[in-house]
Amino acid sequence: MKSFDKLFYDGKWQTTNSTEYSEVINSATEEPFAKVVKATHEDVDCAVASAKSAFTKWNERDPKERAEYIQKILTGIEERRTEIEETIIQELGVSRQFVSKGQVDLSINEIKATLEEFEDFSFEEELDNATIIKEGFGVVACVTPWNFPLNQIQRKITPALLAGNTVVVNPASNTPLTAILYAEIIEAAGLPKGVFNLITGSGSDTGDYLTKHPDVSVVSFTGSTSVGKGLYENAATTVKKIVLELGGKSPMIYLKGGDLQMAVEAAASTVLDNQGQTCSALSRLLVPKDDLEETKHIIKKYYQDIVIGDPTQKETRVGPMVSKDQMERVLNYIQKGTEEGAQVLVGGHRLPDKGYFVEPTVFVNVDNQMTIAQEEIFGPVLVVITYDSVEEAIQIANDTIYGLSGAVVGPQEEAIAVAKKIRTGNVTVNGGDRSAKAPFGGYKQSGIGRENGLFGLEDYLEVKAIFK
């Protein structure tokens, strides 16, 4: 078993006095294959102090030079992409089919897009008799989830570093190895010491202590809404800036006259790829009542060819859940769905062999007030909800505490009109491609702030007015 016993701060790998470790489990075999040290609070203090010490010089550095360092990090990711992909497959359980485009390419494309936008960004402008200056806040605490272990770190550190901040990253304990690889790439890029720091350990201890730290100016978190609420309260004690990307229960609305096959496959893909462990998954499929039978037929036909199993095999579409806890969470929701009267159309069980595998599952006869229609399951579960009118479809789509993503398939003009009425941060119409320069983030309890491009950059900038 591989053992990782060092933390990265002050520009080098540091020995810790901690004797506590987290095991990293291969969720396809249920076997531990690595262990990673848990940082002590003293380690966190050292990492934050390192970041604080490095801030002033980094913030004053020419933005073009900061961008050059990010370009070096990008080059490092591209050079080590195979190693990154294999690591993500092993520690997350994501399929080989998805890992390249859905995980690594996602990071590469978003970094490129941000760098391209950054070329024309001005940190200083004139307004009447004032000079408006934008600059970094200070130390940014980045607490990241396990479902996209490379890109969820990238989405925080790329804009934070470009803006002139320094960062301390606490990755999820289920998937820390990708973060360690990322730190090696950043070390090779030669950033000044203290600009980037990595501390491993649980979010409930290490992450909590980090986000409460008095020398942290910004808390950037991606994860569950319940944890995000706690961090929001913690940030209030020292009035920290907070950036939250939280949960979702996103709708796919099919409108008559559209491509029903496209709507079904688009929604299904988001709960199949990455095992449905995606906050923006289109986990509620809304269709007209008289199209339900055709919808069921399309779903059954589409799902019969889905291969679930060993994520290292090319033919596998759906791998295991990331952990035993996550598997049990999904199975509990499936049980709850049947108890509340929903009908299982496809799947509904744990696979009997070794590994944390849950059958891709589709429910019909679902009312939007059911638990499985209101709460984020974060697994390969799709619910089908019927409606009588377009107005009712919009009402159902918006009847949730979340507002992260959504989609509409139908006649183009009507679909765009409906998209404008959905209360979410992102809406896709008829399979439109997402731009990596466009903002990503949610309404309501799906978060605060935006990621990607200049929209993400702005969340990491203080604004000063100098009057002359």
Short mmCIF file of N, CA and C in Angstrom, two decimals, residues 298-436:
data_model
loop_
_atom_site.label_atom_id
_atom_site.label_comp_id
_atom_site.label_asym_id
_atom_site.label_seq_id
_atom_site.Cartn_x
_atom_site.Cartn_y
_atom_site.Cartn_z
N ILE A 298 -38.43 4.48 -24.71
CA ILE A 298 -37.10 4.98 -25.06
C ILE A 298 -36.11 4.69 -23.93
N ILE A 299 -36.54 4.92 -22.70
CA ILE A 299 -35.67 4.68 -21.54
C ILE A 299 -35.25 3.22 -21.47
N LYS A 300 -36.22 2.32 -21.57
CA LYS A 300 -35.90 0.88 -21.47
C LYS A 300 -34.92 0.46 -22.56
N LYS A 301 -35.13 0.95 -23.75
CA LYS A 301 -34.25 0.59 -24.86
C LYS A 301 -32.85 1.15 -24.66
N TYR A 302 -32.77 2.40 -24.17
CA TYR A 302 -31.47 3.05 -23.97
C TYR A 302 -30.69 2.37 -22.84
N TYR A 303 -31.37 2.05 -21.77
CA TYR A 303 -30.70 1.50 -20.59
C TYR A 303 -30.28 0.04 -20.76
N GLN A 304 -30.89 -0.68 -21.69
CA GLN A 304 -30.56 -2.09 -21.83
C GLN A 304 -29.13 -2.33 -22.32
N ASP A 305 -28.53 -1.30 -22.92
CA ASP A 305 -27.17 -1.45 -23.44
C ASP A 305 -26.11 -0.86 -22.52
N ILE A 306 -26.51 -0.35 -21.35
CA ILE A 306 -25.57 0.26 -20.42
C ILE A 306 -24.77 -0.82 -19.71
N VAL A 307 -23.45 -0.71 -19.77
CA VAL A 307 -22.57 -1.68 -19.09
C VAL A 307 -22.11 -1.07 -17.77
N ILE A 308 -22.36 -1.77 -16.67
CA ILE A 308 -21.91 -1.34 -15.36
C ILE A 308 -20.91 -2.37 -14.84
N GLY A 309 -19.77 -1.89 -14.33
CA GLY A 309 -18.77 -2.84 -13.85
C GLY A 309 -17.41 -2.20 -13.65
N ASP A 310 -16.38 -2.97 -13.91
CA ASP A 310 -15.00 -2.55 -13.70
C ASP A 310 -14.71 -1.26 -14.47
N PRO A 311 -14.41 -0.17 -13.78
CA PRO A 311 -14.21 1.11 -14.49
C PRO A 311 -12.98 1.16 -15.37
N THR A 312 -12.07 0.21 -15.21
CA THR A 312 -10.87 0.20 -16.04
C THR A 312 -11.13 -0.38 -17.43
N GLN A 313 -12.26 -1.05 -17.61
CA GLN A 313 -12.56 -1.69 -18.88
C GLN A 313 -13.22 -0.70 -19.85
N LYS A 314 -12.83 -0.75 -21.11
CA LYS A 314 -13.30 0.22 -22.10
C LYS A 314 -14.81 0.19 -22.30
N GLU A 315 -15.42 -0.99 -22.17
CA GLU A 315 -16.85 -1.09 -22.43
C GLU A 315 -17.72 -0.58 -21.28
N THR A 316 -17.14 -0.35 -20.12
CA THR A 316 -17.91 0.06 -18.94
C THR A 316 -18.37 1.51 -19.07
N ARG A 317 -19.64 1.74 -18.85
CA ARG A 317 -20.21 3.09 -18.84
C ARG A 317 -20.36 3.59 -17.40
N VAL A 318 -20.76 2.71 -16.48
CA VAL A 318 -21.03 3.10 -15.11
C VAL A 318 -20.18 2.28 -14.15
N GLY A 319 -19.37 2.97 -13.36
CA GLY A 319 -18.55 2.30 -12.36
C GLY A 319 -19.23 2.30 -11.00
N PRO A 320 -18.47 2.07 -9.94
CA PRO A 320 -19.04 2.03 -8.59
C PRO A 320 -19.23 3.42 -8.01
N MET A 321 -20.04 3.50 -6.97
CA MET A 321 -20.09 4.73 -6.20
C MET A 321 -18.75 4.93 -5.51
N VAL A 322 -18.44 6.15 -5.12
CA VAL A 322 -17.11 6.46 -4.59
C VAL A 322 -16.81 5.75 -3.28
N SER A 323 -17.84 5.42 -2.51
CA SER A 323 -17.62 4.85 -1.18
C SER A 323 -18.82 4.01 -0.76
N LYS A 324 -18.64 3.26 0.29
CA LYS A 324 -19.74 2.47 0.85
C LYS A 324 -20.84 3.40 1.34
N ASP A 325 -20.46 4.49 2.00
CA ASP A 325 -21.45 5.45 2.50
C ASP A 325 -22.30 6.02 1.37
N GLN A 326 -21.63 6.36 0.26
CA GLN A 326 -22.37 6.93 -0.87
C GLN A 326 -23.29 5.88 -1.49
N MET A 327 -22.84 4.65 -1.59
CA MET A 327 -23.68 3.57 -2.10
C MET A 327 -24.92 3.41 -1.24
N GLU A 328 -24.73 3.38 0.08
CA GLU A 328 -25.86 3.19 0.99
C GLU A 328 -26.81 4.38 0.94
N ARG A 329 -26.27 5.55 0.75
CA ARG A 329 -27.11 6.75 0.60
C ARG A 329 -28.04 6.61 -0.60
N VAL A 330 -27.48 6.19 -1.74
CA VAL A 330 -28.28 6.05 -2.95
C VAL A 330 -29.32 4.94 -2.79
N LEU A 331 -28.92 3.82 -2.22
CA LEU A 331 -29.86 2.71 -2.02
C LEU A 331 -31.00 3.11 -1.08
N ASN A 332 -30.69 3.93 -0.07
CA ASN A 332 -31.74 4.41 0.85
C ASN A 332 -32.74 5.29 0.11
N TYR A 333 -32.25 6.11 -0.81
CA TYR A 333 -33.17 6.95 -1.59
C TYR A 333 -34.04 6.09 -2.50
N ILE A 334 -33.46 5.05 -3.09
CA ILE A 334 -34.25 4.17 -3.95
C ILE A 334 -35.35 3.50 -3.13
N GLN A 335 -35.02 3.05 -1.94
CA GLN A 335 -36.03 2.45 -1.06
C GLN A 335 -37.11 3.47 -0.69
N LYS A 336 -36.68 4.67 -0.40
CA LYS A 336 -37.63 5.73 -0.05
C LYS A 336 -38.58 6.01 -1.20
N GLY A 337 -38.05 5.98 -2.41
CA GLY A 337 -38.89 6.22 -3.57
C GLY A 337 -40.01 5.20 -3.71
N THR A 338 -39.68 3.93 -3.52
CA THR A 338 -40.70 2.89 -3.62
C THR A 338 -41.69 2.99 -2.47
N GLU A 339 -41.20 3.35 -1.28
CA GLU A 339 -42.08 3.49 -0.13
C GLU A 339 -43.09 4.62 -0.33
N GLU A 340 -42.69 5.67 -1.03
CA GLU A 340 -43.58 6.81 -1.25
C GLU A 340 -44.48 6.64 -2.47
N GLY A 341 -44.37 5.49 -3.16
CA GLY A 341 -45.30 5.18 -4.23
C GLY A 341 -44.79 5.33 -5.65
N ALA A 342 -43.52 5.68 -5.82
CA ALA A 342 -42.96 5.74 -7.17
C ALA A 342 -42.71 4.33 -7.68
N GLN A 343 -42.73 4.18 -8.99
CA GLN A 343 -42.53 2.86 -9.61
C GLN A 343 -41.15 2.77 -10.25
N VAL A 344 -40.43 1.70 -9.92
CA VAL A 344 -39.13 1.47 -10.53
C VAL A 344 -39.34 0.93 -11.94
N LEU A 345 -38.87 1.68 -12.92
CA LEU A 345 -38.97 1.24 -14.32
C LEU A 345 -37.76 0.43 -14.71
N VAL A 346 -36.59 0.86 -14.24
CA VAL A 346 -35.32 0.22 -14.57
C VAL A 346 -34.47 0.16 -13.30
N GLY A 347 -33.77 -0.96 -13.09
CA GLY A 347 -32.78 -1.06 -12.02
C GLY A 347 -33.39 -1.15 -10.64
N GLY A 348 -32.74 -0.45 -9.68
CA GLY A 348 -33.28 -0.40 -8.33
C GLY A 348 -32.55 -1.21 -7.30
N HIS A 349 -31.44 -1.83 -7.65
CA HIS A 349 -30.76 -2.72 -6.71
C HIS A 349 -29.25 -2.46 -6.65
N ARG A 350 -28.65 -2.99 -5.61
CA ARG A 350 -27.20 -3.07 -5.55
C ARG A 350 -26.79 -4.32 -6.33
N LEU A 351 -25.71 -4.22 -7.08
CA LEU A 351 -25.19 -5.41 -7.76
C LEU A 351 -24.55 -6.32 -6.72
N PRO A 352 -24.75 -7.63 -6.83
CA PRO A 352 -24.34 -8.54 -5.76
C PRO A 352 -22.84 -8.78 -5.63
N ASP A 353 -22.07 -8.52 -6.68
CA ASP A 353 -20.64 -8.79 -6.62
C ASP A 353 -19.92 -7.73 -5.81
N LYS A 354 -18.62 -7.95 -5.58
CA LYS A 354 -17.81 -7.01 -4.80
C LYS A 354 -17.77 -5.65 -5.49
N GLY A 355 -17.71 -4.62 -4.66
CA GLY A 355 -17.67 -3.25 -5.17
C GLY A 355 -18.94 -2.50 -4.80
N TYR A 356 -18.85 -1.16 -4.79
CA TYR A 356 -19.98 -0.33 -4.35
C TYR A 356 -20.84 0.06 -5.55
N PHE A 357 -21.41 -0.97 -6.20
CA PHE A 357 -22.15 -0.76 -7.43
C PHE A 357 -23.65 -0.67 -7.18
N VAL A 358 -24.28 0.34 -7.77
CA VAL A 358 -25.73 0.49 -7.74
C VAL A 358 -26.23 0.48 -9.17
N GLU A 359 -27.25 -0.33 -9.43
CA GLU A 359 -27.83 -0.36 -10.77
C GLU A 359 -28.34 1.01 -11.18
N PRO A 360 -28.06 1.45 -12.40
CA PRO A 360 -28.73 2.66 -12.90
C PRO A 360 -30.24 2.48 -12.77
N THR A 361 -30.90 3.45 -12.19
CA THR A 361 -32.31 3.31 -11.79
C THR A 361 -33.14 4.46 -12.34
N VAL A 362 -34.34 4.11 -12.82
CA VAL A 362 -35.28 5.12 -13.31
C VAL A 362 -36.62 4.89 -12.63
N PHE A 363 -37.18 5.98 -12.06
CA PHE A 363 -38.51 5.94 -11.45
C PHE A 363 -39.52 6.65 -12.35
N VAL A 364 -40.72 6.08 -12.42
CA VAL A 364 -41.86 6.77 -13.03
C VAL A 364 -42.96 6.86 -11.97
N ASN A 365 -44.09 7.48 -12.34
CA ASN A 365 -45.17 7.75 -11.37
C ASN A 365 -44.64 8.54 -10.18
N VAL A 366 -43.84 9.55 -10.50
CA VAL A 366 -43.21 10.36 -9.47
C VAL A 366 -43.95 11.69 -9.34
N ASP A 367 -44.28 12.04 -8.11
CA ASP A 367 -44.82 13.35 -7.80
C ASP A 367 -43.67 14.25 -7.36
N ASN A 368 -43.70 15.51 -7.76
CA ASN A 368 -42.58 16.39 -7.46
C ASN A 368 -42.37 16.64 -5.97
N GLN A 369 -43.33 16.29 -5.14
CA GLN A 369 -43.18 16.47 -3.70
C GLN A 369 -42.53 15.25 -3.04
N MET A 370 -42.33 14.19 -3.77
CA MET A 370 -41.65 13.02 -3.21
C MET A 370 -40.21 13.35 -2.88
N THR A 371 -39.67 12.62 -1.92
CA THR A 371 -38.29 12.83 -1.49
C THR A 371 -37.32 12.71 -2.66
N ILE A 372 -37.53 11.69 -3.51
CA ILE A 372 -36.59 11.46 -4.62
C ILE A 372 -36.67 12.54 -5.69
N ALA A 373 -37.72 13.37 -5.63
CA ALA A 373 -37.85 14.48 -6.59
C ALA A 373 -37.36 15.79 -5.99
N GLN A 374 -37.17 15.83 -4.68
CA GLN A 374 -36.79 17.07 -4.02
C GLN A 374 -35.35 17.08 -3.52
N GLU A 375 -34.82 15.95 -3.13
CA GLU A 375 -33.49 15.90 -2.53
C GLU A 375 -32.46 15.37 -3.52
N GLU A 376 -31.24 15.89 -3.38
CA GLU A 376 -30.16 15.48 -4.27
C GLU A 376 -29.68 14.08 -3.89
N ILE A 377 -29.81 13.15 -4.81
CA ILE A 377 -29.43 11.75 -4.55
C ILE A 377 -27.95 11.52 -4.80
N PHE A 378 -27.42 12.17 -5.81
CA PHE A 378 -26.00 12.07 -6.17
C PHE A 378 -25.62 10.63 -6.53
N GLY A 379 -26.42 10.07 -7.40
CA GLY A 379 -26.17 8.71 -7.86
C GLY A 379 -26.88 8.49 -9.19
N PRO A 380 -26.82 7.27 -9.74
CA PRO A 380 -27.38 6.99 -11.06
C PRO A 380 -28.89 6.78 -11.04
N VAL A 381 -29.60 7.80 -10.56
CA VAL A 381 -31.05 7.70 -10.39
C VAL A 381 -31.74 8.85 -11.12
N LEU A 382 -32.66 8.51 -12.01
CA LEU A 382 -33.45 9.48 -12.77
C LEU A 382 -34.91 9.33 -12.39
N VAL A 383 -35.61 10.46 -12.19
CA VAL A 383 -37.05 10.41 -11.93
C VAL A 383 -37.79 11.07 -13.08
N VAL A 384 -38.90 10.45 -13.49
CA VAL A 384 -39.72 10.97 -14.58
C VAL A 384 -41.01 11.52 -14.00
N ILE A 385 -41.28 12.79 -14.29
CA ILE A 385 -42.45 13.49 -13.77
C ILE A 385 -43.27 13.98 -14.95
N THR A 386 -44.58 13.79 -14.90
CA THR A 386 -45.43 14.23 -16.01
C THR A 386 -46.11 15.56 -15.69
N TYR A 387 -46.50 16.26 -16.76
CA TYR A 387 -47.19 17.54 -16.60
C TYR A 387 -48.30 17.67 -17.64
N ASP A 388 -49.26 18.58 -17.36
CA ASP A 388 -50.39 18.80 -18.27
C ASP A 388 -50.20 20.00 -19.18
N SER A 389 -49.48 21.01 -18.72
CA SER A 389 -49.29 22.22 -19.52
C SER A 389 -47.86 22.72 -19.35
N VAL A 390 -47.42 23.55 -20.28
CA VAL A 390 -46.07 24.11 -20.19
C VAL A 390 -45.93 24.94 -18.93
N GLU A 391 -46.97 25.66 -18.57
CA GLU A 391 -46.92 26.47 -17.34
C GLU A 391 -46.70 25.58 -16.12
N GLU A 392 -47.35 24.42 -16.11
CA GLU A 392 -47.16 23.50 -14.99
C GLU A 392 -45.74 22.95 -15.00
N ALA A 393 -45.18 22.67 -16.18
CA ALA A 393 -43.81 22.17 -16.27
C ALA A 393 -42.83 23.17 -15.67
N ILE A 394 -43.01 24.45 -15.98
CA ILE A 394 -42.14 25.48 -15.43
C ILE A 394 -42.28 25.55 -13.92
N GLN A 395 -43.53 25.46 -13.44
CA GLN A 395 -43.78 25.51 -11.99
C GLN A 395 -43.10 24.33 -11.30
N ILE A 396 -43.19 23.15 -11.88
CA ILE A 396 -42.55 21.97 -11.29
C ILE A 396 -41.03 22.13 -11.30
N ALA A 397 -40.51 22.61 -12.43
CA ALA A 397 -39.06 22.79 -12.55
C ALA A 397 -38.52 23.71 -11.46
N ASN A 398 -39.27 24.76 -11.14
CA ASN A 398 -38.82 25.75 -10.17
C ASN A 398 -39.19 25.41 -8.73
N ASP A 399 -39.97 24.36 -8.55
CA ASP A 399 -40.43 23.98 -7.21
C ASP A 399 -39.38 23.13 -6.51
N THR A 400 -38.29 23.78 -6.12
CA THR A 400 -37.17 23.11 -5.47
C THR A 400 -36.34 24.18 -4.76
N ILE A 401 -35.61 23.76 -3.75
CA ILE A 401 -34.73 24.72 -3.06
C ILE A 401 -33.49 25.02 -3.88
N TYR A 402 -33.26 24.21 -4.93
CA TYR A 402 -32.06 24.34 -5.73
C TYR A 402 -32.29 25.16 -6.99
N GLY A 403 -31.19 25.55 -7.63
CA GLY A 403 -31.29 26.28 -8.89
C GLY A 403 -29.95 26.30 -9.60
N LEU A 404 -29.38 25.12 -9.79
CA LEU A 404 -28.04 25.07 -10.37
C LEU A 404 -28.05 24.95 -11.89
N SER A 405 -28.82 24.01 -12.40
CA SER A 405 -28.77 23.74 -13.82
C SER A 405 -30.17 23.38 -14.34
N GLY A 406 -30.26 23.16 -15.63
CA GLY A 406 -31.52 22.79 -16.23
C GLY A 406 -31.35 22.64 -17.73
N ALA A 407 -32.39 22.12 -18.37
CA ALA A 407 -32.34 21.95 -19.82
C ALA A 407 -33.76 21.93 -20.37
N VAL A 408 -33.88 22.32 -21.63
CA VAL A 408 -35.16 22.28 -22.33
C VAL A 408 -34.91 21.71 -23.72
N VAL A 409 -35.77 20.79 -24.13
CA VAL A 409 -35.74 20.26 -25.50
C VAL A 409 -37.11 20.49 -26.10
N GLY A 410 -37.16 21.18 -27.24
CA GLY A 410 -38.43 21.47 -27.88
C GLY A 410 -38.22 22.42 -29.05
N PRO A 411 -39.30 22.88 -29.67
CA PRO A 411 -39.17 23.88 -30.74
C PRO A 411 -38.33 25.06 -30.24
N GLN A 412 -37.37 25.51 -31.04
CA GLN A 412 -36.32 26.39 -30.55
C GLN A 412 -36.83 27.65 -29.85
N GLU A 413 -37.71 28.40 -30.48
CA GLU A 413 -38.17 29.65 -29.88
C GLU A 413 -38.93 29.40 -28.58
N GLU A 414 -39.78 28.38 -28.58
CA GLU A 414 -40.53 28.06 -27.37
C GLU A 414 -39.58 27.57 -26.27
N ALA A 415 -38.60 26.77 -26.65
CA ALA A 415 -37.65 26.24 -25.67
C ALA A 415 -36.85 27.37 -25.03
N ILE A 416 -36.44 28.36 -25.81
CA ILE A 416 -35.69 29.49 -25.25
C ILE A 416 -36.58 30.29 -24.30
N ALA A 417 -37.85 30.47 -24.68
CA ALA A 417 -38.79 31.20 -23.82
C ALA A 417 -38.97 30.48 -22.48
N VAL A 418 -39.05 29.17 -22.52
CA VAL A 418 -39.18 28.38 -21.28
C VAL A 418 -37.89 28.46 -20.47
N ALA A 419 -36.74 28.37 -21.15
CA ALA A 419 -35.44 28.43 -20.47
C ALA A 419 -35.30 29.72 -19.67
N LYS A 420 -35.83 30.81 -20.21
CA LYS A 420 -35.74 32.10 -19.52
C LYS A 420 -36.55 32.12 -18.23
N LYS A 421 -37.51 31.23 -18.11
CA LYS A 421 -38.37 31.20 -16.92
C LYS A 421 -37.90 30.19 -15.87
N ILE A 422 -36.88 29.41 -16.20
CA ILE A 422 -36.36 28.44 -15.24
C ILE A 422 -35.37 29.16 -14.32
N ARG A 423 -35.55 29.03 -13.02
CA ARG A 423 -34.75 29.76 -12.04
C ARG A 423 -33.49 28.97 -11.69
N THR A 424 -32.59 28.91 -12.66
CA THR A 424 -31.32 28.23 -12.45
C THR A 424 -30.19 29.05 -13.09
N GLY A 425 -28.96 28.78 -12.65
CA GLY A 425 -27.81 29.51 -13.16
C GLY A 425 -27.39 29.11 -14.55
N ASN A 426 -27.73 27.90 -14.97
CA ASN A 426 -27.38 27.42 -16.30
C ASN A 426 -28.57 26.66 -16.88
N VAL A 427 -28.86 26.92 -18.15
CA VAL A 427 -29.90 26.17 -18.85
C VAL A 427 -29.40 25.86 -20.26
N THR A 428 -29.51 24.61 -20.65
CA THR A 428 -29.13 24.17 -21.99
C THR A 428 -30.38 23.99 -22.85
N VAL A 429 -30.37 24.52 -24.04
CA VAL A 429 -31.51 24.39 -24.95
C VAL A 429 -31.11 23.51 -26.14
N ASN A 430 -31.87 22.44 -26.32
CA ASN A 430 -31.67 21.53 -27.46
C ASN A 430 -30.22 21.09 -27.62
N GLY A 431 -29.60 20.74 -26.51
CA GLY A 431 -28.25 20.18 -26.54
C GLY A 431 -27.15 21.17 -26.83
N GLY A 432 -27.40 22.46 -26.62
CA GLY A 432 -26.37 23.47 -26.87
C GLY A 432 -25.12 23.22 -26.06
N ASP A 433 -23.96 23.48 -26.65
CA ASP A 433 -22.69 23.25 -25.97
C ASP A 433 -22.44 24.33 -24.92
N ARG A 434 -21.87 23.91 -23.78
CA ARG A 434 -21.46 24.86 -22.75
C ARG A 434 -20.15 25.51 -23.15
N SER A 435 -20.05 26.81 -22.91
CA SER A 435 -18.79 27.51 -23.12
C SER A 435 -18.02 27.56 -21.81
N ALA A 436 -16.74 27.26 -21.87
CA ALA A 436 -15.90 27.32 -20.66
C ALA A 436 -15.66 28.75 -20.20
#
